[in-house]
XYZ file of C-alpha atoms in Angstrom:
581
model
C 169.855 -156.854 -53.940
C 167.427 -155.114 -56.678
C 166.842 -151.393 -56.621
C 163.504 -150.871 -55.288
C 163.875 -146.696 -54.672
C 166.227 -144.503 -54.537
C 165.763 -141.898 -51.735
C 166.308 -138.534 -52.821
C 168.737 -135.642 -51.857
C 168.104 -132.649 -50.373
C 165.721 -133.869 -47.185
C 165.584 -135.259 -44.220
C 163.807 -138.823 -44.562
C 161.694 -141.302 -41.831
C 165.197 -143.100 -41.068
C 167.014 -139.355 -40.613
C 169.946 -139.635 -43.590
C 171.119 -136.231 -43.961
C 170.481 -134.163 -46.948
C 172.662 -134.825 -50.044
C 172.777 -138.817 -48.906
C 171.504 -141.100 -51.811
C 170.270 -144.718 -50.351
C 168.659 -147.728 -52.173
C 166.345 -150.028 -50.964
C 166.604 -154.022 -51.377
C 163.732 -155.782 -51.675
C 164.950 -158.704 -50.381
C 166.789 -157.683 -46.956
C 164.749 -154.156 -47.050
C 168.114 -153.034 -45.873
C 168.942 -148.943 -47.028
C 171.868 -148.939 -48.704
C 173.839 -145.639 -49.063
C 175.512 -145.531 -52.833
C 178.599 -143.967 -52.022
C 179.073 -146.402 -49.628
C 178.478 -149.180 -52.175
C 180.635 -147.867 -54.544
C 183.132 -147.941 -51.990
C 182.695 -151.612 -51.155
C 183.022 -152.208 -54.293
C 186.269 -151.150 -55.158
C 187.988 -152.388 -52.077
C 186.270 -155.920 -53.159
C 187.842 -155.684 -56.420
C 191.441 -154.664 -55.185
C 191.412 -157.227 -52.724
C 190.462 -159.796 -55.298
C 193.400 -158.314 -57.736
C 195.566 -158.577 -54.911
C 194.925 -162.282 -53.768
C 195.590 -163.157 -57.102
C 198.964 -161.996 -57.670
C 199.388 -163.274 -54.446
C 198.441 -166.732 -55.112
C 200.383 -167.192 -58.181
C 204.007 -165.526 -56.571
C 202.343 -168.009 -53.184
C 202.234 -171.378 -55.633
C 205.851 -170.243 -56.999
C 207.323 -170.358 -53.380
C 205.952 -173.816 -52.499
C 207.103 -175.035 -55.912
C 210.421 -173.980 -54.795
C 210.333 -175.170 -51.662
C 209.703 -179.208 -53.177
C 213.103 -180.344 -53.207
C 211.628 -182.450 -56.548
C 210.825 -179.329 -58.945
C 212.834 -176.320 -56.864
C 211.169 -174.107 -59.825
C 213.031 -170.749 -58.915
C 216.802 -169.636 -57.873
C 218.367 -168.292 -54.745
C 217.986 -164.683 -55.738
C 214.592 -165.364 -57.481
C 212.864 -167.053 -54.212
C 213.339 -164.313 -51.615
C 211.731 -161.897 -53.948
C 209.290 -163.641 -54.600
C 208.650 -164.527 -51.201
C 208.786 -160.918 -50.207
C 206.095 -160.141 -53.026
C 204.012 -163.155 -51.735
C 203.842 -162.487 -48.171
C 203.456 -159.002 -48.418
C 200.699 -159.134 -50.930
C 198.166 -161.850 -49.109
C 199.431 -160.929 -45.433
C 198.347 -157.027 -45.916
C 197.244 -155.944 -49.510
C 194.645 -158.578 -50.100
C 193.920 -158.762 -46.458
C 193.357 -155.273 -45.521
C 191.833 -154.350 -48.594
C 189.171 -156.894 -48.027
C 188.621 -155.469 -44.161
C 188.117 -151.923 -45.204
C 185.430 -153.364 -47.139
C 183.871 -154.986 -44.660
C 184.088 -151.990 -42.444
C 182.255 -150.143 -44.501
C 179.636 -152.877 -45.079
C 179.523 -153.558 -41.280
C 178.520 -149.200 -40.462
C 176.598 -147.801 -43.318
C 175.168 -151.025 -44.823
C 173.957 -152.992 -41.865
C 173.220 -149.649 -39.800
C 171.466 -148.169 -42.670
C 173.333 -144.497 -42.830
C 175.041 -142.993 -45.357
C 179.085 -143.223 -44.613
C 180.972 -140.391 -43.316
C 182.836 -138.330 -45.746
C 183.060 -140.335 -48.949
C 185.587 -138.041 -50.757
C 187.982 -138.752 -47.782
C 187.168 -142.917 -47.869
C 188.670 -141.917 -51.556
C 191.525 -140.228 -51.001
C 192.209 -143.443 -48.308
C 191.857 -145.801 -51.126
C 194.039 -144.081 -53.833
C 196.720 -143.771 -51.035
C 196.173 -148.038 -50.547
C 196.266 -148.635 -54.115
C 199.250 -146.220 -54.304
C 201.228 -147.819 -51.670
C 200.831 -151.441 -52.796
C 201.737 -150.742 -56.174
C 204.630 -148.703 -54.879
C 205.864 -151.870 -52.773
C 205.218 -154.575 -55.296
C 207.494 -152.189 -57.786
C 210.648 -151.747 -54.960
C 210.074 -155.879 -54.553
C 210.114 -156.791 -58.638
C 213.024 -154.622 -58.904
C 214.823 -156.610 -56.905
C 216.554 -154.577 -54.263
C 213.937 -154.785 -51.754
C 213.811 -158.905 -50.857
C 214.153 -158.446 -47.555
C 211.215 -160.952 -46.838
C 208.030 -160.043 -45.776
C 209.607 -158.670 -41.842
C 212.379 -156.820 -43.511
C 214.335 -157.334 -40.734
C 217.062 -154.615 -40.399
C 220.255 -154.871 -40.767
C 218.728 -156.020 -43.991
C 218.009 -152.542 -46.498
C 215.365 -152.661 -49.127
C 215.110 -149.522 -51.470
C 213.007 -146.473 -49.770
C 210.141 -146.483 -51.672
C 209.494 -150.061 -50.594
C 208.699 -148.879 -46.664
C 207.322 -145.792 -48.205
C 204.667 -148.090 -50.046
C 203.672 -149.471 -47.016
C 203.246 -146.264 -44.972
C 201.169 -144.889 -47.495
C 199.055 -147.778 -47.561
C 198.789 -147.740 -43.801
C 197.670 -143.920 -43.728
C 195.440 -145.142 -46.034
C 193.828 -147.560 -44.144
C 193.793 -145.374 -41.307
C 191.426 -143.373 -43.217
C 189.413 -146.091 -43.449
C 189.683 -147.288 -39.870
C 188.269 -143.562 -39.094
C 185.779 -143.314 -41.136
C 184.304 -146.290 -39.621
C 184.047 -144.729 -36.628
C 183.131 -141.740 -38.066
C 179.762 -143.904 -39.571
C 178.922 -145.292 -36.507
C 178.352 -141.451 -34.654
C 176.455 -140.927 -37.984
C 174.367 -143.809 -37.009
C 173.848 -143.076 -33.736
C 173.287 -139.277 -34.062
C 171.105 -140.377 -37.203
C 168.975 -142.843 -34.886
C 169.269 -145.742 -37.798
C 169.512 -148.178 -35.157
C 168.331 -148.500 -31.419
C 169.713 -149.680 -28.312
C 173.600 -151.433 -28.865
C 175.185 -152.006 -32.071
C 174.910 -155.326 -33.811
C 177.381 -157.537 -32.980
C 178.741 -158.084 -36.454
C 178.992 -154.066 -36.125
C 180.431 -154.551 -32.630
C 183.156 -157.198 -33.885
C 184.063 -155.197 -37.112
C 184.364 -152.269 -34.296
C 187.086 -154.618 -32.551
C 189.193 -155.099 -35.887
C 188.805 -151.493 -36.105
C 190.413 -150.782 -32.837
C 193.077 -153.454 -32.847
C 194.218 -151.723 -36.822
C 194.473 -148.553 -34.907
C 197.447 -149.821 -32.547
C 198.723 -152.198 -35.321
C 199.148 -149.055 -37.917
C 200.345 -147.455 -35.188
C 203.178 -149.674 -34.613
C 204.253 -149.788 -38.040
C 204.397 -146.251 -38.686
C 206.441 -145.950 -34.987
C 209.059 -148.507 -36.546
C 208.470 -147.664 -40.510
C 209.053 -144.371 -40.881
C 212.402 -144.211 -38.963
C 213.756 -147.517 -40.805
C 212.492 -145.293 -44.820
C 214.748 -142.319 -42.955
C 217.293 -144.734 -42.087
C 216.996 -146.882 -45.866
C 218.183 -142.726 -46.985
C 221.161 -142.372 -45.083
C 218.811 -139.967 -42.664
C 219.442 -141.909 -39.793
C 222.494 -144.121 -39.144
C 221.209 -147.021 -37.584
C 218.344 -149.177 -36.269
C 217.948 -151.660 -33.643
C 217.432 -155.154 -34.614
C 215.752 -156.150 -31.177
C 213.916 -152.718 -31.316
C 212.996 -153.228 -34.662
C 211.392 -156.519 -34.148
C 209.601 -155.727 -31.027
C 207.998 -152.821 -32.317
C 207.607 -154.234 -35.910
C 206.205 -157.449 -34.617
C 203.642 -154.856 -32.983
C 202.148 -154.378 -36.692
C 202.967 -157.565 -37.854
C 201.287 -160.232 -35.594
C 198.290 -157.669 -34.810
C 197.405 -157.018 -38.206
C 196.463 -160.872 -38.134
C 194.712 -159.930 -34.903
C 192.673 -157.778 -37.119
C 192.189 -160.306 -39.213
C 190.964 -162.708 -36.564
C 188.352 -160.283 -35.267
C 187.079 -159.522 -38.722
C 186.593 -163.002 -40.163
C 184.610 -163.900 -36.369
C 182.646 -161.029 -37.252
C 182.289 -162.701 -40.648
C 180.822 -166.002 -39.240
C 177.976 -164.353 -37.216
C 177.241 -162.170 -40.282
C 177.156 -165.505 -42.644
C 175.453 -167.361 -39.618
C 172.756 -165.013 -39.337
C 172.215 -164.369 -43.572
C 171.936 -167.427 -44.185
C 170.472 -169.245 -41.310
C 169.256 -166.166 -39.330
C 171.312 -167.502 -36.454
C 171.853 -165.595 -33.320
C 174.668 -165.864 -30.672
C 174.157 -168.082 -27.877
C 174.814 -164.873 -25.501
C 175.060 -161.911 -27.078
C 176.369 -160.621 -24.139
C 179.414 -163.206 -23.707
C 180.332 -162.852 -27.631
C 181.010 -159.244 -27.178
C 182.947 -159.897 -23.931
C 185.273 -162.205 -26.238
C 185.553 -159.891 -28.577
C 186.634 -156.855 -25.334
C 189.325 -159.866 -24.389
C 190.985 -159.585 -28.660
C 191.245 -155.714 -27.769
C 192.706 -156.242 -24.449
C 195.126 -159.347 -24.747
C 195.004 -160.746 -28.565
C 197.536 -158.598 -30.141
C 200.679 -159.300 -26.734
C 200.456 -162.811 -28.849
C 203.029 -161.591 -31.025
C 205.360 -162.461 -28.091
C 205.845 -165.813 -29.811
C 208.186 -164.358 -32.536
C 210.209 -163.171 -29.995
C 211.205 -166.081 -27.593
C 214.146 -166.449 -29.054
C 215.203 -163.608 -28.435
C 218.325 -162.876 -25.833
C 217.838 -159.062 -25.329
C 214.093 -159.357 -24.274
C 213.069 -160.620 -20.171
C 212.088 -164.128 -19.293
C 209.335 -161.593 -16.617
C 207.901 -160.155 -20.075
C 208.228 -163.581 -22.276
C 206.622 -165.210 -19.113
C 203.766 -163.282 -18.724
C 202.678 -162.539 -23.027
C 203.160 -166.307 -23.058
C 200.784 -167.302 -19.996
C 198.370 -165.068 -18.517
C 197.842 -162.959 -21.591
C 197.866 -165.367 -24.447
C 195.254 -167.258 -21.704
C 192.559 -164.629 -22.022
C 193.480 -163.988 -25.640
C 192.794 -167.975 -26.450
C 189.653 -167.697 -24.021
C 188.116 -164.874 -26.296
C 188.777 -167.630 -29.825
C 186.904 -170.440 -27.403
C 184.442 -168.387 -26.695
C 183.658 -167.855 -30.976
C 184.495 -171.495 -31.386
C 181.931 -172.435 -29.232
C 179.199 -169.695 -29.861
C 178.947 -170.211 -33.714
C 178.446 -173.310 -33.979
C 175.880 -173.232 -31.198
C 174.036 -170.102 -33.097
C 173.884 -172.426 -36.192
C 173.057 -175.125 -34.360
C 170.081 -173.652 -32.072
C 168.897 -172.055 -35.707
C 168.601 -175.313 -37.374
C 166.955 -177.249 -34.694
C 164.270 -174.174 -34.482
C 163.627 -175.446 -38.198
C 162.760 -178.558 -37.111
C 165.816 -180.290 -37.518
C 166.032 -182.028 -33.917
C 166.696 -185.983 -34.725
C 169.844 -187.214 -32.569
C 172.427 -185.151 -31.939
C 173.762 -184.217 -35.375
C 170.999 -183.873 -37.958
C 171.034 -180.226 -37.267
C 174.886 -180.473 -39.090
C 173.671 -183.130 -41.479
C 170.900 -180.974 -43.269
C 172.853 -177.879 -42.695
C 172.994 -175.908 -46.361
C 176.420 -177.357 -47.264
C 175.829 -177.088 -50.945
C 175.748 -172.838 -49.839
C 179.524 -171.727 -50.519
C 178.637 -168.954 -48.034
C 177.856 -171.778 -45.899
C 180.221 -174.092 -46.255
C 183.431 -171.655 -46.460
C 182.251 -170.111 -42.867
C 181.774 -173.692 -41.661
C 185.273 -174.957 -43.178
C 186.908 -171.267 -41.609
C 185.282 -172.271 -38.502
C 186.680 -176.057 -37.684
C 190.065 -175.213 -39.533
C 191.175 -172.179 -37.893
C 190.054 -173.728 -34.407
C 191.850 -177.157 -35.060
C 194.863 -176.291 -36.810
C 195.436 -172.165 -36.404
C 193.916 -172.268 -32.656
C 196.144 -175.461 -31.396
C 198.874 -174.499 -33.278
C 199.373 -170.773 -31.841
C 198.709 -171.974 -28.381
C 201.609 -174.677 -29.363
C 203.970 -171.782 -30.267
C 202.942 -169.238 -27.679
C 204.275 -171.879 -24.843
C 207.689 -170.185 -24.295
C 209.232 -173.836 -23.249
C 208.055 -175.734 -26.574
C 208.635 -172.787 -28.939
C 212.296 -173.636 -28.552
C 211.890 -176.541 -30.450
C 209.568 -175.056 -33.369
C 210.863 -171.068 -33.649
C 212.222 -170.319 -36.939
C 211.500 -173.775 -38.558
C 208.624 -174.317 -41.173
C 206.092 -174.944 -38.481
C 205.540 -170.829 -38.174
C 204.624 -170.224 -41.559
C 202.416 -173.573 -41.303
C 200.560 -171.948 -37.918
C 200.133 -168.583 -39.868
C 198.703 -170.247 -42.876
C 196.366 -172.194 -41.036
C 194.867 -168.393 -39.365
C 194.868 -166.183 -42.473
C 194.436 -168.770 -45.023
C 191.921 -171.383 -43.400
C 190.753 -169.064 -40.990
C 190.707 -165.208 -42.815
C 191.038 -166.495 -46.530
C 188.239 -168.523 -46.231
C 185.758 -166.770 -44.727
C 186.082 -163.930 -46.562
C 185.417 -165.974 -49.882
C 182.557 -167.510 -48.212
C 181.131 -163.933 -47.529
C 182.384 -163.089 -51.051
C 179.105 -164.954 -52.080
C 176.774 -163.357 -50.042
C 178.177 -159.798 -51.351
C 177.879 -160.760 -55.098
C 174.499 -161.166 -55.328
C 173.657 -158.388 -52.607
C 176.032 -155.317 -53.032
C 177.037 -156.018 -57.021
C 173.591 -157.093 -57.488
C 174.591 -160.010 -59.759
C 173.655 -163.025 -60.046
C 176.667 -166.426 -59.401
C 177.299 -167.743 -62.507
C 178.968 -171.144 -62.625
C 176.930 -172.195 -59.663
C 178.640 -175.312 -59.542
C 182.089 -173.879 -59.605
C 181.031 -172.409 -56.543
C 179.531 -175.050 -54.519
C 182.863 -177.218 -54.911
C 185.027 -173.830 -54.339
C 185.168 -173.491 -50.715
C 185.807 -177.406 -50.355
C 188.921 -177.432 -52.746
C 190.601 -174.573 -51.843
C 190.287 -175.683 -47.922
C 191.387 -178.675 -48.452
C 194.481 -177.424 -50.185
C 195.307 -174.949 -47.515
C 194.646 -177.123 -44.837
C 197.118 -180.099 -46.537
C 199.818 -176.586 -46.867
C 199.317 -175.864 -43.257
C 199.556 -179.368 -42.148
C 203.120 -180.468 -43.987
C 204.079 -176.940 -43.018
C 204.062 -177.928 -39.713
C 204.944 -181.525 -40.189
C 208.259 -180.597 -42.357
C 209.004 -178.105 -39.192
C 208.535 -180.343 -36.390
C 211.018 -182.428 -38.357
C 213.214 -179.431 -38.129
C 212.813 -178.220 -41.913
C 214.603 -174.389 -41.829
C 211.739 -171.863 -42.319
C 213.470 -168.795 -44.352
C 215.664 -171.580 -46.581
C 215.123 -171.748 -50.234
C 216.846 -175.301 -50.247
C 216.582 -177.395 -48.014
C 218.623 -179.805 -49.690
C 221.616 -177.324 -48.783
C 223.203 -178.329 -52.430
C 225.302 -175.168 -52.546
C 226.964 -175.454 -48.858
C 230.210 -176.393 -47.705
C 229.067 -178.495 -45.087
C 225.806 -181.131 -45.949
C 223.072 -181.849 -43.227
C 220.339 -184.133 -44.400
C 216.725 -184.028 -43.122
C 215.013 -187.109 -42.436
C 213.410 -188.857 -45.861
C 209.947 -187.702 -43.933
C 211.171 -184.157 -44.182
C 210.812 -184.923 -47.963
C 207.582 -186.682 -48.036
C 206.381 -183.608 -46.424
C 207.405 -180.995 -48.832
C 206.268 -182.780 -51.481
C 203.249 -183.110 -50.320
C 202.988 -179.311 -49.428
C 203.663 -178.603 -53.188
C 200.261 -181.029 -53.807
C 198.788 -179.065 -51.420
C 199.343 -175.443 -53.346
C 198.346 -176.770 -56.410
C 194.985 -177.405 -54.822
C 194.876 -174.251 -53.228
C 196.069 -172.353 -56.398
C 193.222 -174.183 -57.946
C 190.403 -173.445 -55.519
C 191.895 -169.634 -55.500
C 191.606 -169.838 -59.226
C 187.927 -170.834 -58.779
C 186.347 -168.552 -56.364
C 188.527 -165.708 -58.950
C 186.454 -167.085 -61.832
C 183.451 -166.785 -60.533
C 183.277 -163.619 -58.603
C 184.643 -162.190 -61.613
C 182.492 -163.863 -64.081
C 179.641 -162.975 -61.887
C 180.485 -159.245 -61.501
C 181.253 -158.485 -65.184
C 178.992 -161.259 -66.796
C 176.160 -162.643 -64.188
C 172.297 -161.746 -64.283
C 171.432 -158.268 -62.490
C 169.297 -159.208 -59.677
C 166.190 -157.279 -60.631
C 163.786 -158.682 -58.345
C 163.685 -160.560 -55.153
C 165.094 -164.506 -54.954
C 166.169 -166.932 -53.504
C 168.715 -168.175 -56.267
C 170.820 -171.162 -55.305
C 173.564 -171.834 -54.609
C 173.738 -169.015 -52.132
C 169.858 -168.805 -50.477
C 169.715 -166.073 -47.757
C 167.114 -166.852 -44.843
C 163.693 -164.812 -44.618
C 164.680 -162.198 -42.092
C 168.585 -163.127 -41.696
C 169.927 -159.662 -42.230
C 167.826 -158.344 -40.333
C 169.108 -160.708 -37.249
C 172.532 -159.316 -38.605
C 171.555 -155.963 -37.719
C 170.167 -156.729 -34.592
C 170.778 -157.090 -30.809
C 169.563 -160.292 -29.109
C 170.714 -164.246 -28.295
C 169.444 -167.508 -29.355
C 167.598 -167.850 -25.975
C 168.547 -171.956 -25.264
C 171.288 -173.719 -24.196
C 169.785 -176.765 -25.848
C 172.905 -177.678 -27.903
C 173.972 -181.062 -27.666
C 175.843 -181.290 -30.868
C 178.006 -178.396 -30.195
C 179.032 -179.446 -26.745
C 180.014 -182.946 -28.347
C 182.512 -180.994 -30.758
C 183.730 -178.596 -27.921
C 185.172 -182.025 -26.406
C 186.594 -183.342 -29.389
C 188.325 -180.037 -29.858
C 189.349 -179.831 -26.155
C 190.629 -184.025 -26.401
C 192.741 -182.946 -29.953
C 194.154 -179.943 -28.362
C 195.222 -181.739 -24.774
C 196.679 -184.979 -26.715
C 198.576 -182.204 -29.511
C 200.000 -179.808 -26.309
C 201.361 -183.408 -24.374
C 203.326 -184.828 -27.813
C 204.798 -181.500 -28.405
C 206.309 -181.407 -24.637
C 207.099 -185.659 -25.193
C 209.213 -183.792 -27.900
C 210.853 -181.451 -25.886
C 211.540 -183.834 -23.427
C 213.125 -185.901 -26.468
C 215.585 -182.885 -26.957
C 216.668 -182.953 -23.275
C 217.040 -186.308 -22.119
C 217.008 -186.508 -18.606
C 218.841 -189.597 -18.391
């Protein structure tokens, strides 16, 4: 995105930015880009990025550990390392990442300046503060309490405090969101509804609102409590209430990376929803049911009621699924109604065959798409059934479901929009083009072989929170099937090829932001080509206008045959542990 003018201070323009609000116009997408608001994309872009690293590295230490064959790090060593890990991808890279796109999602695509830059400030200090406050309590190694600090477990105080103040801090950002959009609509930089992209990243919004909530509700008290303020905290408490921040802050995550595909969908193919309509009623379904899904953690649990375990883990985790369906299905149909308006109508599947897979933007959103759907989607369903969670709670199969929705599903499409944001916010042009083709394909593949023997390894029963599953230092021995083995082993492949794919997409966008071409006038550079007109279908209300899609309804049913055939073995398993004979 090239600077074609800067519109001055001081006046009210055609579009109605108030006075003092600096904007820039690209050439390319003739969006109006506010500069604070840039500026603050950019930063959260770049702490997110700092913060997936460290992430991955401490991430490829834990699954070295974990293969019984190298078992790289001690006892002691492990849970810290795990508590650094989990905390920094689950909400420091994560959230960091979100913010950004929150602020890409109001000012950006609504063309208005953002609402009270100074204050988006003092919200990202107060993020950077708190993550660098936790990762300290963790490294110090009195706070490895895992990443759900479960009480009666005590990590030092300025290990909750770190998170709290990088909640408040993206609460800030969560506001000032909002705050845009009655900017926009006071500002008339948009008519009728908001975009759906806006409407979607206005979803996340709302869910982070309850989900910060939560944690401060159970946070706060547990700091007071970690300084002999308070004497004691309820574990079942604790993990309802935590579980209220911890499973909905993926919720967050879900409806920002959906938001993601149309946005990616729509750049690069100018794709629009199948029903615009029905897309936003999927997305009113995430803020009404998605985040009771948490109920899954907490099956297990003695002191909660089979009445509110029945109904989180039927009728609301029903309409909750619905709402993913509904994006699983409406996607591929917008890119699939786009292509065969280029032409690309032969069979049933050439739209997918020419589809721009050699676009990383393209390719990581298409990758996000299938993965999340086949092994996040199936997999949560799988462990929201209260009946066959029995058989799969606190094994390795939970950590294999959640990194198959933030790391196939979040991680993934946020790389893939990484692209698109290089070139058009830092105004920079990819280098290592190849690098970047083969990116999203590598690191998918790695995180989809992690989730997979994650799951595997705990269906064979594999402990989740052990550091040895060997059991070499206890007095009595229990050996896990040889497959058990196989599995873990082949999880430790797995994050290698992740780590490497991680390492890739961190060489580029880095390279490209401190060493690639500025983007001085308009292009259509490869890899990452953006369609004539697609942000503007970003920024727009409106459907695809056919239900002539033939090759999406074929992959509905082979999703629909996979997920039937994977719910029946899990119950033939069940049945396995209870024979009736």
């Amino acid at each position: 995105m090239a600077i074609a003018a800067d519109v001055g201070a001081g006046t009210l323009d055609s579009f109605g930015a108030r006075a003092g609000a600096r904007f820039r116009v690209c050439p390319e997408t003739g969006l109006r880009v506010h500069l604070a608001a840039e500026t603050l994309i950019k930063a959260n872009a770049v702490a997110a990025v700092v913060s997936l690293l460290w992430g991955g590295v401490l991430g490829l230490l834990v699954a070295l550990t974990r293969w019984p064959a190298l078992h790289v790090l001690g006892a002691e060593d492990f849970y810290m390392v795990l508590t650094a890990h989990g905390t920094n991808v689950l909400l420091f890279w994560i959230i960091f990442f979100e913010v950004a796109v929150l602020y890409f999602a109001s000012a950006v695509l609504l063309g208005c300046r953002l609402a009270t830059p100074w204050l988006a400030w003092v919200g990202f200090v107060l993020m950077v503060a708190g993550a660098i406050m936790t990762n300290i309590a963790i490294l110090q190694g009195e706070s490895s309490v895992m990443f759900t600090s479960y009480v009666p477990m005590m990590a030092a105080p300025h290990f909750y405090l770190g998170i709290v103040l990088f909640a408040v801090g993206a609460l800030i950002g969560c506001f000032i969101f909002f705050g845009t959009l009655v900017v926009a609509r006071n500002d008339r930089t948009y008519e009728g509804s908001i975009p759906l992209v806006t409407f979607g990243a206005m979803t996340a919004a709302i869910i982070a609102v309850f989900t910060i909530a939560s944690g401060a509700i159970i946070l706060i008290p547990t700091f007071l409590w970690s300084l002999g303020w308070i004497s004691n905290i309820d574990t079942v408490m604790y993990k309802v209430i935590w579980w209220g921040m911890g499973h909905s802050s993926q919720q967050v995550n879900v409806a920002a990376h959906v938001s993601v595909w149309y946005l990616i969908a729509a750049v690069v193919l100018g794709a629009k929803p199948i029903s615009e309509k029905v897309s936003r009623g999927a997305f009113l379904l995430y803020i009404l049911f998605l985040q009771l899904a948490s109920a899954h953690h907490l099956l297990a649990e003695p002191g909660i009621s089979s009445e509110w375990k029945v109904f989180n883990t039927s009728y609301a985790m029903y309409l909750a699924v619905l709402g993913s369906m509904i994006h699983g299905m409406s996607v591929p149909g917008a890119v699939e109604a786009a292509q065969r308006k280029h032409g690309y109508t032969r069979g049933i599947f050439e739209w997918l065959r020419k589809a721009p897979w050699g676009n990383p933007a393209f390719a990581g959103m298409a990758l996000s798409v299938v993965m999340f759907g086949f092994l996040g989607g199936i997999s949560g369903v799988v462990l929201g059934t209260e009946q066959i969670n029995l058989i799969m709670h606190n094994t390795l199969y939970v950590p294999g479901h959640f990194h198959a929705t933030v790391v196939t599903g979040t991680t993934l499409a946020f790389m893939a929009v990484t692209y698109l944001l290089v070139p058009l916010i830092f105004r920079r042009e990819l280098v290592l083009k190849k690098v970047a083709q083969w990116q999203p394909y590598v690191f998918g593949a790695g995180a989809a072989g992690i989730s997979l023997f994650m799951m595997a390894a705990g269906t064979l029963g594999v402990a989740r929170r052990h550091w040895d599953i060997t059991f070499s230092d206890a007095l009595l021995s229990f050996d896990y099937p040889a497959a058990a083995f196989l599995m873990m082993g082949l999880n430790g492949l797995s994050a290698i090829l992740a780590a490497l794919g991680g390492a890739m997409y961190i060489i580029v966008v880095v390279g490209s932001i401190l060493f690639g071409k500025p983007r001085v006038a308009p292009t259509r550079a490869e890899p990452v080509a953006v369609a004539p007109g697609g942000v503007a279908v970003a920024g727009e209300y409106g459907s695809a206008g056919t239900l002539h899609i033939p090759g999406t309804y074929v992959l509905v049913a082979v999703f629909f045959t996979a997920f039937v055939l994977y719910y029946f073995v899990n119950w033939k398993y069940l049945s396995e542990v209870w024979p009736l004979s």
